[in-house]
Amino acid sequence: MTNDTTRREALIGIGAAAGLALLPQAACAQPARKIGYAIVGLGNYATNQIMPAFANCKDARITALVSGTPEKLAKYGAQYGVPDKNRYSYATFDRIADNPDVDVVYVILPVAMHPEYSIRASRAGKHVMCEKPMAPTSRECEAMIAAAAKAGRKLMIGYRSRFQPHNVAAIDLCRTKAIGDLRMIRTAHGFPIQPNQWRLDRKMSGGGSMMDIGIYSLQAARYLAGAEPVEVTAVESTDRRDPRFATVEDRVDFTLRFPSGLLASCISSYNSNHNEYRAIGSEGWVELEPATAYRGQAMRVRKGGETSTPNIDTSGPDQFAGQLDHFARCVRDNRMPIVPGEEGLRDIRIIEAIYRSMREKRAVSLA
Amino acid sequence: MTNDTTRREALIGIGAAAGLALLPQAACAQPARKIGYAIVGLGNYATNQIMPAFANCKDARITALVSGTPEKLAKYGAQYGVPDKNRYSYATFDRIADNPDVDVVYVILPVAMHPEYSIRASRAGKHVMCEKPMAPTSRECEAMIAAAAKAGRKLMIGYRSRFQPHNVAAIDLCRTKAIGDLRMIRTAHGFPIQPNQWRLDRKMSGGGSMMDIGIYSLQAARYLAGAEPVEVTAVESTDRRDPRFATVEDRVDFTLRFPSGLLASCISSYNSNHNEYRAIGSEGWVELEPATAYRGQAMRVRKGGETSTPNIDTSGPDQFAGQLDHFARCVRDNRMPIVPGEEGLRDIRIIEAIYRSMREKRAVSLA
């Protein structure tokens, strides 16, 4: 509990003492309980990016941990004040159904485990946040959506960039036609991947660079375009002699065609560093580089023959806290998250079409 | 005749007076006569870029002009000191065969006219420089090459970027592996085209943005890779309601696959401004923006975590003079130009495969 919340709750207490509790408004004024998150999977991303972000959340807090490693449960349980009774192994995970401290289960596991733990969490009556890519196949995405719907619970995919201020500003510039009519989108995401990790095992990852980092190019193209692609053409290049790429793809070039005729030229790579996009309009362009990194985003805007570097207000919550708070408020207010399971499914369907296009060496219709 | 040449010829005169003319070396020491160019077509590119560049040439000079417009012949004839007898119309063009002042015919006409004037010039016994794209079809390129070969004369295509210092430096950085092994090439060329010009009439141009400006992306990919592509995958987007694009394509995205597995992601556009490339290696990258403009080239190199902007020596002849002098020396020394007709043919064959790929919506093999 933050000092701020304590102070607000104390003030409410004073209000109640003054007899205001009899008024219906008083119920509204009462500060909402922070939504409790169970973190499933205590790997790098969970422990270094997501869990520290709760310190900046207004509406979300960590209330439970799930891990197959007792040492991690002990370490992070102590660090985040999660009591013994709220620490779970994968064997005891389903008992989370009986834990009122947990509202949301956040699945941060290797991709192949997303469907199982997302569905088990829905069946336990919990809302689910699941990391991207949502699942190895669209069929599994559909099962995850169906399980959440059957349980009457929400499902959100961890598309943090949608809560990142520079990305929000870039989307706004495209949507308000500040750079004129959108003519072209170019985006590239990649990094030289280290060997010996689950991302390079197709059974665990569902695919290579496209699933892991290329999905940022795909998402960016879609959120900048503000439309759904109708056709994809993809070209793969993978050195199968490289032991890293025994089961997954390295490089993918893919072009998305949108209904307006707009093309997005996208790159995904496990062999070179890229983190950028540029949306080019009839009157200028907006560029982010880095675009979707954990931090350090920078924007350039070209308009009227001048290139400027606008100052984006980053004094609010960062993308990680923004994402956690957004879903907390959706749960509390019974609203649909801006990136629900259906959004994760859309990306996976397009990635399946990209894989088909690069396999069959032809354009694949998404209509 | 430049002062420099006058001075050198004066010195030779002194040598001859001293009896050196009897020695065989004296013939070698005698300054070569500048190679005489006939400029065919007095449009924007010829009059604003090529013709002024002769002032910076050591080995080339304008000796004849060919135009269908008598006013242009009078104006530029006077400006460049080309006598009446060396001014031709298209009707009198073939008489150039009898003019010893003309060594090279430089064809700077709408693309559809390249084959006819290139072949007529070869038949007139002249060496031919021809603007890019070489011709509307590979069949016509082959006829142009055959005509030059039959006449025992040279044929060069006006790929000026190969003589531009920043481009030469970028090629060198790729070839010497200064940025490690080449992992990726990205290039984009485009501009919003003005309506009502021959470039927008397929009968005159042979095609749209791909022939006119996309060819720079294609050339750059090939000269940076230092290899020939084995497969191309292309996607077109053209708004056929736009009167500019009634007969030619606007936007083309194309990916070239090279034998090493290297992919080049290329863009061609008649609707937005692009003039750039980046070659990405295992240890860094080299970028030019603008890359292939008439002037103003700028280079950035990324290596060892640092981005630098190397100073390229541009004190020598610019790309226009460099190209003109190169062919002049090839003619004089009976050497093959670095960008002969065969090089123009290669681009046109690849462009034909790009057109086929975008029409059939599938990858096209070039092997």
XYZ file of C-alpha atoms in Angstrom:
734
model
C 0.000 0.000 0.000
C 1.485 3.352 -0.971
C 1.529 6.324 1.373
C -0.752 8.067 -1.030
C -3.404 5.376 -0.764
C -3.058 5.289 2.989
C -3.654 9.024 3.124
C -6.663 8.801 0.842
C -8.143 5.939 2.829
C -7.582 7.875 6.038
C -9.463 10.823 4.562
C -12.338 8.547 3.594
C -12.357 7.281 7.171
C -12.812 10.852 8.340
C -15.663 11.283 5.853
C -17.344 8.154 7.189
C -17.005 9.389 10.741
C -18.801 12.574 9.678
C -21.807 10.496 8.566
C -21.130 10.718 4.833
C -21.192 6.928 4.552
C -24.973 7.186 4.424
C -24.811 9.026 1.114
C -24.505 6.934 -2.077
C -21.726 9.208 -3.384
C -19.562 8.097 -0.534
C -19.335 4.624 -2.061
C -18.029 6.189 -5.278
C -15.520 8.336 -3.459
C -14.074 5.345 -1.631
C -10.697 4.570 -3.198
C -10.823 1.349 -5.129
C -8.901 -1.582 -3.787
C -5.778 -2.216 -5.901
C -6.292 -5.128 -8.253
C -4.189 -8.120 -7.231
C -1.909 -9.749 -9.806
C -0.435 -13.232 -9.675
C 2.781 -13.347 -11.701
C 3.192 -16.688 -13.454
C 6.790 -17.333 -14.470
C 9.689 -15.549 -12.758
C 12.061 -15.191 -15.720
C 13.994 -12.147 -16.903
C 11.105 -10.173 -18.337
C 8.883 -10.764 -15.290
C 11.504 -10.021 -12.668
C 13.410 -7.186 -14.398
C 10.657 -5.313 -16.230
C 7.166 -6.201 -15.060
C 7.496 -6.714 -11.304
C 9.483 -3.506 -10.618
C 6.806 -1.573 -12.582
C 4.149 -2.243 -9.946
C 5.875 0.387 -7.789
C 4.578 2.950 -10.309
C 1.042 1.536 -10.495
C -1.981 3.283 -9.053
C -4.402 0.417 -9.439
C -2.402 -2.802 -9.536
C -0.268 -4.692 -7.051
C 1.479 -8.035 -6.853
C -0.393 -10.413 -4.568
C 0.834 -13.845 -5.675
C 3.744 -15.574 -7.443
C 3.869 -18.795 -9.444
C 7.138 -20.569 -10.247
C 8.606 -24.025 -10.552
C 11.693 -22.863 -8.646
C 11.254 -22.668 -4.848
C 14.318 -20.410 -4.510
C 12.719 -17.845 -6.830
C 9.465 -17.962 -4.870
C 11.376 -17.365 -1.644
C 13.527 -14.564 -3.065
C 10.828 -12.602 -4.910
C 8.189 -13.444 -2.292
C 10.347 -11.729 0.312
C 11.228 -8.859 -2.019
C 7.623 -8.079 -2.974
C 5.964 -8.961 0.338
C 4.050 -11.926 -1.046
C 3.178 -14.245 1.874
C 3.828 -17.975 1.796
C 0.155 -18.813 1.236
C 0.207 -16.782 -2.016
C 3.223 -18.565 -3.508
C 2.383 -21.358 -5.935
C 4.174 -24.047 -7.916
C 2.798 -25.189 -11.264
C 1.428 -28.256 -9.447
C -0.520 -26.171 -6.941
C -1.422 -23.423 -9.437
C -5.112 -24.312 -9.742
C -5.691 -23.615 -6.047
C -5.370 -19.951 -6.995
C -9.128 -20.230 -7.661
C -9.678 -20.062 -3.902
C -7.455 -17.048 -3.338
C -9.444 -13.777 -3.124
C -6.197 -11.764 -3.175
C -5.763 -12.665 -6.845
C -7.899 -10.892 -9.445
C -5.583 -11.211 -12.436
C -3.188 -13.956 -13.495
C -0.359 -12.556 -15.633
C 1.161 -15.345 -17.775
C 4.839 -14.639 -18.555
C 5.965 -18.079 -19.707
C 7.472 -19.548 -22.876
C 4.909 -19.137 -25.655
C 3.921 -22.804 -25.855
C 2.800 -22.649 -22.209
C 0.545 -19.602 -22.709
C -2.558 -21.563 -23.733
C -2.448 -24.023 -20.841
C -1.857 -21.463 -18.087
C -4.167 -18.880 -19.583
C -6.992 -21.423 -19.827
C -6.331 -22.841 -16.347
C -6.417 -19.309 -14.949
C -9.722 -18.585 -16.692
C -11.134 -21.826 -15.317
C -9.959 -20.733 -11.872
C -12.223 -17.713 -12.328
C -9.391 -15.230 -12.757
C -8.922 -12.489 -15.322
C -5.918 -13.159 -17.536
C -3.119 -10.976 -18.851
C -0.961 -12.986 -21.242
C 2.345 -12.041 -22.837
C 2.699 -11.777 -26.598
C 2.833 -13.649 -28.884
C -0.442 -14.939 -27.530
C 0.071 -18.591 -28.521
C 1.843 -20.752 -31.105
C -1.327 -21.127 -33.211
C -4.555 -19.250 -33.876
C -6.496 -22.353 -32.807
C -4.960 -22.060 -29.352
C -5.718 -18.326 -29.250
C -9.342 -19.129 -29.992
C -9.399 -21.677 -27.157
C -7.953 -19.077 -24.761
C -10.610 -16.539 -25.794
C -13.345 -19.138 -25.446
C -12.142 -20.167 -21.948
C -12.141 -16.560 -20.737
C -15.597 -15.969 -22.230
C -16.989 -19.146 -20.671
C -15.634 -18.080 -17.274
C -17.053 -14.569 -17.733
C -13.573 -13.167 -17.190
C -11.367 -10.754 -19.160
C -8.344 -11.535 -21.275
C -5.683 -9.010 -22.319
C -2.441 -9.442 -24.266
C 0.710 -7.683 -23.060
C 1.138 -5.196 -25.911
C 3.017 -2.676 -23.764
C 3.838 -0.310 -26.667
C 0.199 0.736 -26.805
C 0.812 2.370 -23.403
C 4.181 3.911 -24.299
C 3.876 7.716 -24.666
C 5.914 8.097 -27.908
C 3.959 5.311 -29.565
C 0.660 6.797 -28.387
C 1.780 10.161 -29.827
C 2.825 8.573 -33.145
C -0.540 6.839 -33.469
C -2.240 10.147 -32.747
C -0.171 11.952 -35.441
C -1.214 9.305 -37.980
C -4.852 9.298 -36.938
C -5.227 13.091 -36.979
C -3.454 13.277 -40.359
C -0.828 15.604 -38.928
C 1.523 14.233 -41.599
C -1.200 14.158 -44.265
C -2.589 11.000 -45.791
C -0.604 7.910 -44.871
C 1.476 6.804 -47.877
C 3.864 4.232 -46.481
C 4.933 2.483 -43.300
C 8.413 1.058 -42.816
C 9.412 -0.827 -39.716
C 12.207 -3.139 -38.634
C 12.719 -5.083 -35.436
C 15.533 -7.456 -34.704
C 18.513 -8.370 -32.594
C 21.308 -10.961 -32.793
C 19.882 -13.744 -30.643
C 22.027 -15.627 -28.136
C 22.139 -19.404 -28.541
C 20.681 -21.989 -26.153
C 17.340 -20.567 -25.070
C 13.695 -21.617 -25.343
C 13.033 -18.983 -28.044
C 15.129 -21.073 -30.437
C 13.142 -24.266 -29.781
C 10.073 -24.219 -31.996
C 8.180 -26.523 -29.627
C 8.490 -23.865 -26.917
C 8.331 -20.689 -29.005
C 5.995 -21.552 -31.857
C 8.426 -19.869 -34.267
C 11.542 -17.737 -34.618
C 12.194 -14.026 -34.994
C 8.730 -13.402 -36.393
C 6.981 -14.571 -33.212
C 9.427 -12.962 -30.819
C 10.497 -9.627 -32.284
C 8.909 -9.379 -35.733
C 5.558 -9.174 -33.978
C 6.569 -5.623 -32.976
C 6.909 -4.697 -36.669
C 3.529 -6.293 -37.344
C 1.818 -4.576 -34.411
C 3.381 -1.205 -35.263
C 2.236 -1.447 -38.886
C -1.295 -2.235 -37.747
C -1.567 0.425 -35.062
C -0.018 3.112 -37.254
C -2.263 2.184 -40.188
C -5.317 1.950 -37.939
C -6.590 -0.788 -40.235
C -6.353 -4.506 -40.850
C -4.159 -5.884 -43.659
C -5.864 -7.746 -46.488
C -2.803 -9.430 -47.971
C 0.688 -10.395 -46.878
C 3.773 -11.271 -48.927
C 6.751 -12.648 -47.023
C 10.300 -13.726 -47.825
C 12.445 -15.746 -45.420
C 16.194 -16.095 -45.168
C 17.605 -18.493 -42.582
C 21.044 -20.068 -42.465
C 20.079 -23.580 -41.369
C 23.748 -24.417 -40.762
C 23.672 -21.913 -37.883
C 22.811 -24.050 -34.812
C 20.602 -21.247 -33.480
C 18.288 -21.697 -36.427
C 17.853 -25.467 -36.478
C 14.098 -25.220 -35.842
C 13.147 -21.541 -36.165
C 13.435 -18.827 -38.809
C 15.947 -15.977 -38.714
C 15.064 -13.201 -41.132
C 11.636 -12.368 -42.524
C 10.779 -9.531 -44.879
C 7.054 -9.024 -45.097
C 4.818 -6.525 -46.830
C 1.304 -5.892 -45.579
C -1.319 -4.497 -47.939
C -4.095 -2.473 -46.298
C -7.556 -1.851 -47.812
C -6.618 1.746 -48.759
C -3.727 0.438 -50.878
C -1.236 1.454 -48.187
C 1.739 -0.912 -48.010
C 3.761 -1.546 -44.865
C 7.301 -2.834 -45.447
C 8.332 -4.799 -42.400
C 11.479 -6.578 -41.274
C 12.010 -9.192 -38.596
C 15.502 -10.432 -37.762
C 17.355 -12.610 -35.285
C 20.702 -11.549 -36.730
C 20.961 -7.757 -36.667
C 19.791 -4.896 -34.484
C 16.709 -2.940 -35.516
C 14.081 -1.137 -33.493
C 12.378 1.513 -35.553
C 9.468 2.592 -37.621
C 8.610 5.454 -39.908
C 5.107 6.386 -41.031
C 5.277 8.496 -44.180
C 2.398 10.757 -45.116
C 1.670 13.130 -47.956
C 2.929 16.043 -45.839
C 5.765 14.531 -43.857
C 6.691 11.627 -41.645
C 6.968 10.511 -38.052
C 9.752 8.211 -36.940
C 10.540 6.410 -33.702
C 14.002 4.964 -33.090
C 14.117 3.155 -30.789
C 10.421 2.526 -31.250
C 9.419 -0.334 -28.983
C 12.381 -0.793 -26.664
C 11.884 -1.045 -22.902
C 12.932 2.603 -22.634
C 14.755 5.407 -24.453
C 12.186 6.035 -27.204
C 12.988 8.995 -29.463
C 10.747 10.645 -32.043
C 11.566 12.665 -35.140
C 8.894 14.412 -37.174
C 9.391 15.780 -40.670
C 6.972 18.437 -41.830
C 7.154 21.522 -44.024
C 10.750 20.739 -44.965
C 11.856 20.751 -41.314
C 12.823 17.842 -39.093
C 12.007 18.277 -35.415
C 12.376 16.140 -32.304
C 9.199 16.761 -30.314
C 9.322 16.492 -26.565
C 6.937 13.784 -25.471
C 5.633 13.990 -21.917
C 6.967 10.942 -20.097
C 6.210 12.170 -16.599
C 3.240 9.800 -16.299
C 3.403 6.046 -15.715
C 5.705 4.181 -18.089
C 4.467 1.562 -20.557
C 4.781 -1.279 -18.041
C 2.814 0.435 -15.274
C 0.400 1.829 -17.857
C -0.402 -1.635 -19.134
C -0.859 -3.075 -15.620
C -3.066 -0.183 -14.489
C -5.125 -0.272 -17.688
C -6.126 -3.879 -17.202
C -6.713 -3.298 -13.472
C -9.178 -0.536 -14.311
C -10.824 -2.630 -17.025
C -11.362 -5.389 -14.452
C -12.672 -2.973 -11.872
C -14.924 -1.023 -14.269
C -15.932 -4.015 -16.389
C -14.486 -2.497 -19.574
C -12.897 -4.212 -22.562
C -9.098 -3.716 -22.633
C -7.745 -1.942 -25.738
C -5.663 -5.058 -26.528
C -7.937 -8.015 -25.710
C -7.396 -11.645 -26.669
C -8.958 -10.910 -30.052
C -6.045 -8.536 -30.771
C -3.533 -11.251 -29.974
C -5.449 -13.640 -32.226
C -5.313 -11.143 -35.125
C -1.517 -10.995 -34.952
C -1.184 -14.782 -34.783
C -3.503 -15.234 -37.774
C -1.367 -12.781 -39.757
C 1.847 -14.493 -38.623
C 0.399 -17.813 -39.800
C -0.258 -16.177 -43.178
C 3.312 -14.802 -43.190
C 4.663 -18.297 -42.526
C 2.477 -19.679 -45.299
C 3.581 -16.934 -47.710
C 7.277 -17.540 -47.089
C 6.777 -21.314 -47.369
C 4.720 -21.175 -50.575
C 6.588 -18.139 -52.002
C 3.418 -16.302 -52.909
C 1.103 -13.586 -51.628
C -1.485 -14.795 -49.123
C -4.890 -13.131 -48.872
C -6.148 -12.275 -45.399
C -9.598 -11.194 -46.548
C 40.144 23.482 -73.907
C 41.103 24.130 -70.300
C 44.088 26.233 -69.302
C 45.574 23.123 -67.788
C 45.515 21.296 -71.115
C 46.881 24.329 -72.948
C 49.778 24.455 -70.541
C 50.450 20.732 -70.888
C 50.301 20.929 -74.691
C 52.693 23.911 -74.606
C 55.141 21.865 -72.551
C 54.929 19.022 -75.063
C 55.674 21.568 -77.811
C 58.846 22.489 -75.984
C 59.787 18.820 -75.710
C 59.285 18.354 -79.447
C 61.480 21.363 -80.218
C 64.227 19.724 -78.136
C 64.129 16.716 -80.451
C 62.173 14.438 -78.121
C 59.564 13.885 -80.846
C 61.904 11.294 -82.326
C 61.558 9.087 -79.250
C 58.582 6.707 -79.125
C 57.785 7.871 -75.565
C 57.031 11.283 -76.947
C 53.936 9.932 -78.658
C 52.778 8.614 -75.287
C 53.512 11.872 -73.544
C 51.433 13.806 -76.060
C 48.193 14.800 -74.315
C 45.271 12.806 -75.610
C 42.686 14.654 -77.624
C 39.521 15.111 -75.563
C 36.857 12.633 -76.596
C 33.994 14.358 -78.408
C 30.427 13.772 -77.201
C 27.231 14.341 -79.151
C 24.364 15.025 -76.748
C 21.108 13.540 -78.032
C 18.078 15.131 -76.409
C 18.254 18.575 -74.818
C 15.811 18.076 -71.923
C 16.202 18.936 -68.248
C 18.669 16.258 -67.309
C 20.911 16.890 -70.310
C 20.942 20.661 -70.066
C 20.973 21.100 -66.284
C 23.138 18.198 -65.114
C 25.150 16.574 -67.901
C 26.171 19.444 -70.158
C 27.435 21.741 -67.372
C 29.536 18.813 -66.060
C 31.802 18.839 -69.112
C 33.444 21.946 -67.636
C 34.889 19.617 -64.978
C 35.980 16.917 -67.429
C 39.601 16.197 -68.235
C 38.956 13.861 -71.144
C 35.537 14.675 -72.548
C 34.023 17.623 -74.348
C 30.777 18.441 -76.103
C 31.252 18.505 -79.874
C 27.728 18.013 -81.215
C 24.078 18.444 -80.264
C 20.975 16.599 -81.444
C 17.465 17.944 -80.875
C 14.086 18.212 -82.586
C 13.820 21.838 -81.455
C 15.829 24.342 -83.562
C 15.629 26.961 -80.791
C 17.353 24.573 -78.380
C 20.072 23.802 -80.930
C 20.683 27.520 -81.411
C 20.670 28.324 -77.689
C 22.851 25.474 -76.450
C 24.989 25.476 -79.598
C 25.948 29.057 -78.848
C 26.378 28.390 -75.122
C 28.668 25.391 -75.607
C 30.470 26.550 -78.738
C 29.046 23.831 -80.966
C 29.243 25.032 -84.607
C 26.265 24.839 -86.947
C 27.699 21.861 -88.834
C 27.665 19.849 -85.588
C 24.009 20.519 -84.790
C 21.609 17.761 -85.836
C 17.880 17.147 -85.938
C 16.515 13.628 -85.537
C 16.051 13.576 -89.335
C 19.703 14.402 -90.018
C 21.033 12.387 -87.055
C 22.538 9.551 -89.119
C 24.915 11.972 -90.878
C 26.800 12.032 -87.581
C 28.608 8.970 -89.050
C 30.629 11.364 -91.193
C 31.573 13.694 -88.366
C 35.064 12.997 -86.976
C 34.442 15.440 -84.100
C 32.019 12.930 -82.574
C 33.417 9.855 -80.788
C 30.526 9.191 -78.406
C 26.795 9.625 -78.781
C 25.123 10.179 -75.387
C 21.430 9.238 -75.593
C 19.356 11.236 -73.070
C 15.878 10.653 -74.460
C 12.631 9.159 -73.149
C 13.288 5.488 -72.459
C 11.320 4.131 -75.409
C 13.643 6.041 -77.755
C 16.850 4.616 -76.261
C 16.979 1.497 -78.443
C 16.453 3.319 -81.745
C 18.985 6.089 -81.135
C 21.496 3.829 -79.453
C 21.379 1.380 -82.357
C 21.486 4.162 -85.002
C 24.526 5.626 -83.242
C 26.271 2.241 -83.190
C 25.502 1.816 -86.881
C 26.980 5.275 -87.464
C 30.210 3.866 -86.005
C 30.002 5.831 -82.773
C 30.482 4.672 -79.196
C 27.276 4.977 -77.187
C 26.529 6.206 -73.692
C 22.848 5.627 -72.929
C 20.808 6.834 -69.965
C 19.212 4.379 -67.564
C 16.888 2.543 -67.629
C 18.568 1.137 -70.697
C 15.368 0.211 -72.577
C 11.750 -0.768 -71.968
C 12.512 -4.489 -72.453
C 15.448 -6.865 -72.122
C 14.964 -7.859 -75.773
C 15.693 -4.265 -76.782
C 18.728 -4.162 -74.465
C 20.062 -7.251 -76.205
C 19.566 -5.606 -79.600
C 21.460 -2.524 -78.407
C 24.354 -4.662 -77.147
C 24.407 -6.623 -80.413
C 24.437 -3.442 -82.509
C 27.400 -2.030 -80.577
C 29.258 -5.339 -80.836
C 28.601 -5.602 -84.553
C 29.936 -2.073 -85.051
C 32.972 -2.831 -82.878
C 32.051 0.103 -80.675
C 31.518 0.495 -76.900
C 28.258 0.868 -75.012
C 27.941 2.263 -71.503
C 24.866 2.971 -69.361
C 24.642 6.219 -67.386
C 24.870 4.799 -63.869
C 26.380 7.970 -62.421
C 26.237 6.782 -58.781
C 29.072 4.386 -59.507
C 31.248 7.508 -59.907
C 29.895 9.349 -56.862
C 32.490 9.429 -54.043
C 30.150 8.508 -51.128
C 28.746 5.569 -53.087
C 32.217 4.435 -54.057
C 33.213 4.635 -50.363
C 30.101 2.700 -49.257
C 30.815 -0.055 -51.772
C 34.385 -0.190 -50.499
C 33.232 -0.500 -46.869
C 30.990 -3.417 -47.836
C 33.618 -5.120 -49.965
C 36.385 -4.838 -47.361
C 33.998 -6.080 -44.631
C 34.609 -2.928 -42.605
C 31.137 -3.479 -41.137
C 31.586 -7.261 -40.904
C 29.636 -9.760 -42.943
C 26.746 -8.199 -44.814
C 23.477 -9.148 -43.098
C 20.904 -6.915 -44.700
C 20.413 -4.134 -47.231
C 17.561 -1.652 -47.033
C 16.997 0.987 -49.664
C 14.221 3.317 -50.721
C 13.950 5.689 -53.646
C 10.972 7.771 -54.564
C 9.442 11.182 -55.095
C 5.934 12.530 -55.672
C 5.799 12.734 -59.450
C 4.315 15.716 -61.242
C 1.509 14.942 -63.714
C 1.653 15.316 -67.505
C 5.086 14.053 -68.501
C 6.454 11.259 -70.650
C 7.487 9.232 -67.586
C 3.805 8.607 -66.896
C 3.119 7.268 -70.402
C 4.060 3.593 -70.478
C 4.639 3.706 -74.244
C 7.397 6.272 -73.664
C 8.767 5.121 -70.321
C 8.381 1.354 -70.382
C 7.030 1.492 -66.816
C 6.457 3.638 -63.759
C 8.419 4.362 -60.594
C 10.336 1.102 -60.865
C 11.947 2.056 -64.190
C 12.572 5.669 -63.273
C 13.557 5.817 -59.605
C 13.209 2.277 -58.217
C 16.115 1.325 -60.463
C 18.337 3.248 -58.008
C 17.193 0.950 -55.199
C 17.866 -2.052 -57.419
C 21.304 -0.828 -58.498
C 22.279 0.084 -54.941
C 21.251 -3.338 -53.621
C 23.330 -4.995 -56.325
C 26.440 -2.849 -55.993
C 26.394 -2.991 -52.192
C 25.874 -6.768 -52.225
C 28.502 -7.212 -54.921
C 26.473 -10.145 -56.194
C 23.557 -10.987 -58.464
C 20.111 -11.741 -56.980
C 18.683 -15.221 -57.524
C 15.061 -14.485 -56.626
C 12.765 -11.480 -56.423
C 9.453 -11.017 -54.630
C 7.534 -7.821 -55.376
C 4.329 -6.170 -54.219
C 2.676 -3.287 -56.070
C 0.296 -0.630 -54.871
C -1.082 1.849 -57.393
C -4.176 4.019 -57.118
C -5.508 3.656 -60.654
C -8.023 6.453 -60.021
C -5.063 8.845 -59.802
C -4.692 10.185 -63.387
C -0.893 10.055 -63.031
C -1.056 6.297 -62.747
C -3.353 5.409 -65.631
C -0.669 3.378 -67.402
C 2.265 3.046 -64.978
C 2.800 1.725 -61.448
C 3.254 3.908 -58.378
C 4.642 1.960 -55.432
C 6.673 -1.234 -55.555
C 8.111 -3.100 -52.572
C 10.609 -5.699 -53.672
C 12.909 -8.102 -51.890
C 15.998 -9.472 -53.610
C 17.510 -12.726 -52.424
C 21.255 -13.130 -53.052
C 23.114 -16.457 -53.247
C 24.579 -15.991 -49.731
C 21.051 -15.769 -48.296
C 21.372 -12.000 -47.954
C 18.062 -10.202 -48.499
C 17.744 -6.661 -49.793
C 14.487 -4.879 -48.903
C 13.836 -2.266 -51.539
C 11.217 0.415 -52.094
C 10.254 2.324 -55.220
C 7.681 5.096 -55.067
C 6.139 7.829 -57.196
C 4.219 9.192 -54.233
C 6.653 9.965 -51.419
C 10.220 11.176 -51.021
C 12.950 8.631 -50.361
C 16.613 8.594 -51.271
C 18.559 6.337 -48.963
C 20.164 3.038 -48.304
C 21.654 1.216 -45.356
C 23.910 -1.824 -45.581
C 23.879 -3.673 -42.258
C 26.747 -5.954 -41.349
C 27.610 -8.152 -38.407
C 29.716 -5.341 -36.924
C 27.825 -2.211 -37.874
C 26.230 -0.422 -40.768
C 26.830 2.200 -43.418
C 24.069 4.541 -44.493
C 23.757 7.168 -47.219
C 20.946 9.731 -47.133
C 20.642 11.209 -49.624
C 22.266 8.297 -51.411
C 21.875 8.844 -55.140
C 20.743 12.460 -55.455
C 22.461 14.801 -57.887
C 24.412 16.223 -54.944
C 24.434 16.551 -51.151
C 25.265 12.923 -50.312
C 25.818 12.258 -46.607
C 27.192 9.125 -44.974
C 26.763 7.726 -41.491
C 28.680 4.714 -40.262
C 27.815 2.719 -37.151
C 30.570 0.636 -35.644
C 31.628 -0.372 -32.137
C 28.540 1.255 -30.664
C 29.421 4.645 -32.154
C 27.818 6.478 -35.055
C 30.161 8.650 -37.085
C 29.816 10.842 -40.162
C 33.001 10.242 -42.174
C 34.332 13.016 -44.339
C 34.406 11.804 -47.913
C 36.826 13.534 -50.251
C 34.718 15.303 -52.858
C 37.500 17.525 -54.207
C 37.813 15.373 -57.339
C 35.436 15.367 -60.296
C 31.776 14.935 -59.372
C 29.706 11.911 -60.462
C 28.655 13.546 -63.752
C 32.171 14.473 -64.849
C 33.477 11.170 -63.468
C 31.088 9.197 -65.634
C 31.862 11.239 -68.769
C 35.628 11.000 -68.260
C 35.458 7.281 -67.467
C 33.828 6.440 -70.771
C 36.134 8.827 -72.636
C 39.152 6.979 -71.230
C 37.565 3.595 -71.973
C 37.121 4.691 -75.591
C 40.632 6.053 -75.815
C 42.292 3.073 -74.068
C 39.991 0.428 -75.494
C 38.804 -0.686 -72.064
C 35.426 -2.054 -70.986
C 33.442 0.519 -68.976
C 32.515 -0.562 -65.428
C 28.831 -0.199 -66.339
C 28.537 -1.569 -69.901
C 25.339 -2.442 -71.764
C 25.352 -5.832 -70.052
C 24.919 -4.055 -66.717
C 21.886 -2.182 -68.020
C 20.485 -5.444 -69.350
C 20.862 -7.097 -65.916
C 18.740 -4.402 -64.277
C 16.060 -4.617 -66.955
C 15.878 -8.403 -66.656
C 15.417 -8.049 -62.890
C 12.803 -5.315 -63.374
C 10.936 -7.623 -65.753
C 11.008 -10.285 -63.015
C 9.781 -7.677 -60.490
C 6.875 -6.814 -62.807
C 6.098 -10.484 -63.232
C 6.268 -11.088 -59.464
C 3.891 -8.238 -58.676
C 1.511 -9.342 -61.441
C 1.500 -13.025 -60.496
C 1.798 -12.353 -56.737
C 4.579 -14.872 -56.272
C 8.356 -15.103 -55.967
C 10.163 -15.213 -59.321
C 13.434 -17.066 -59.706
C 16.276 -15.292 -61.514
C 18.569 -18.269 -61.570
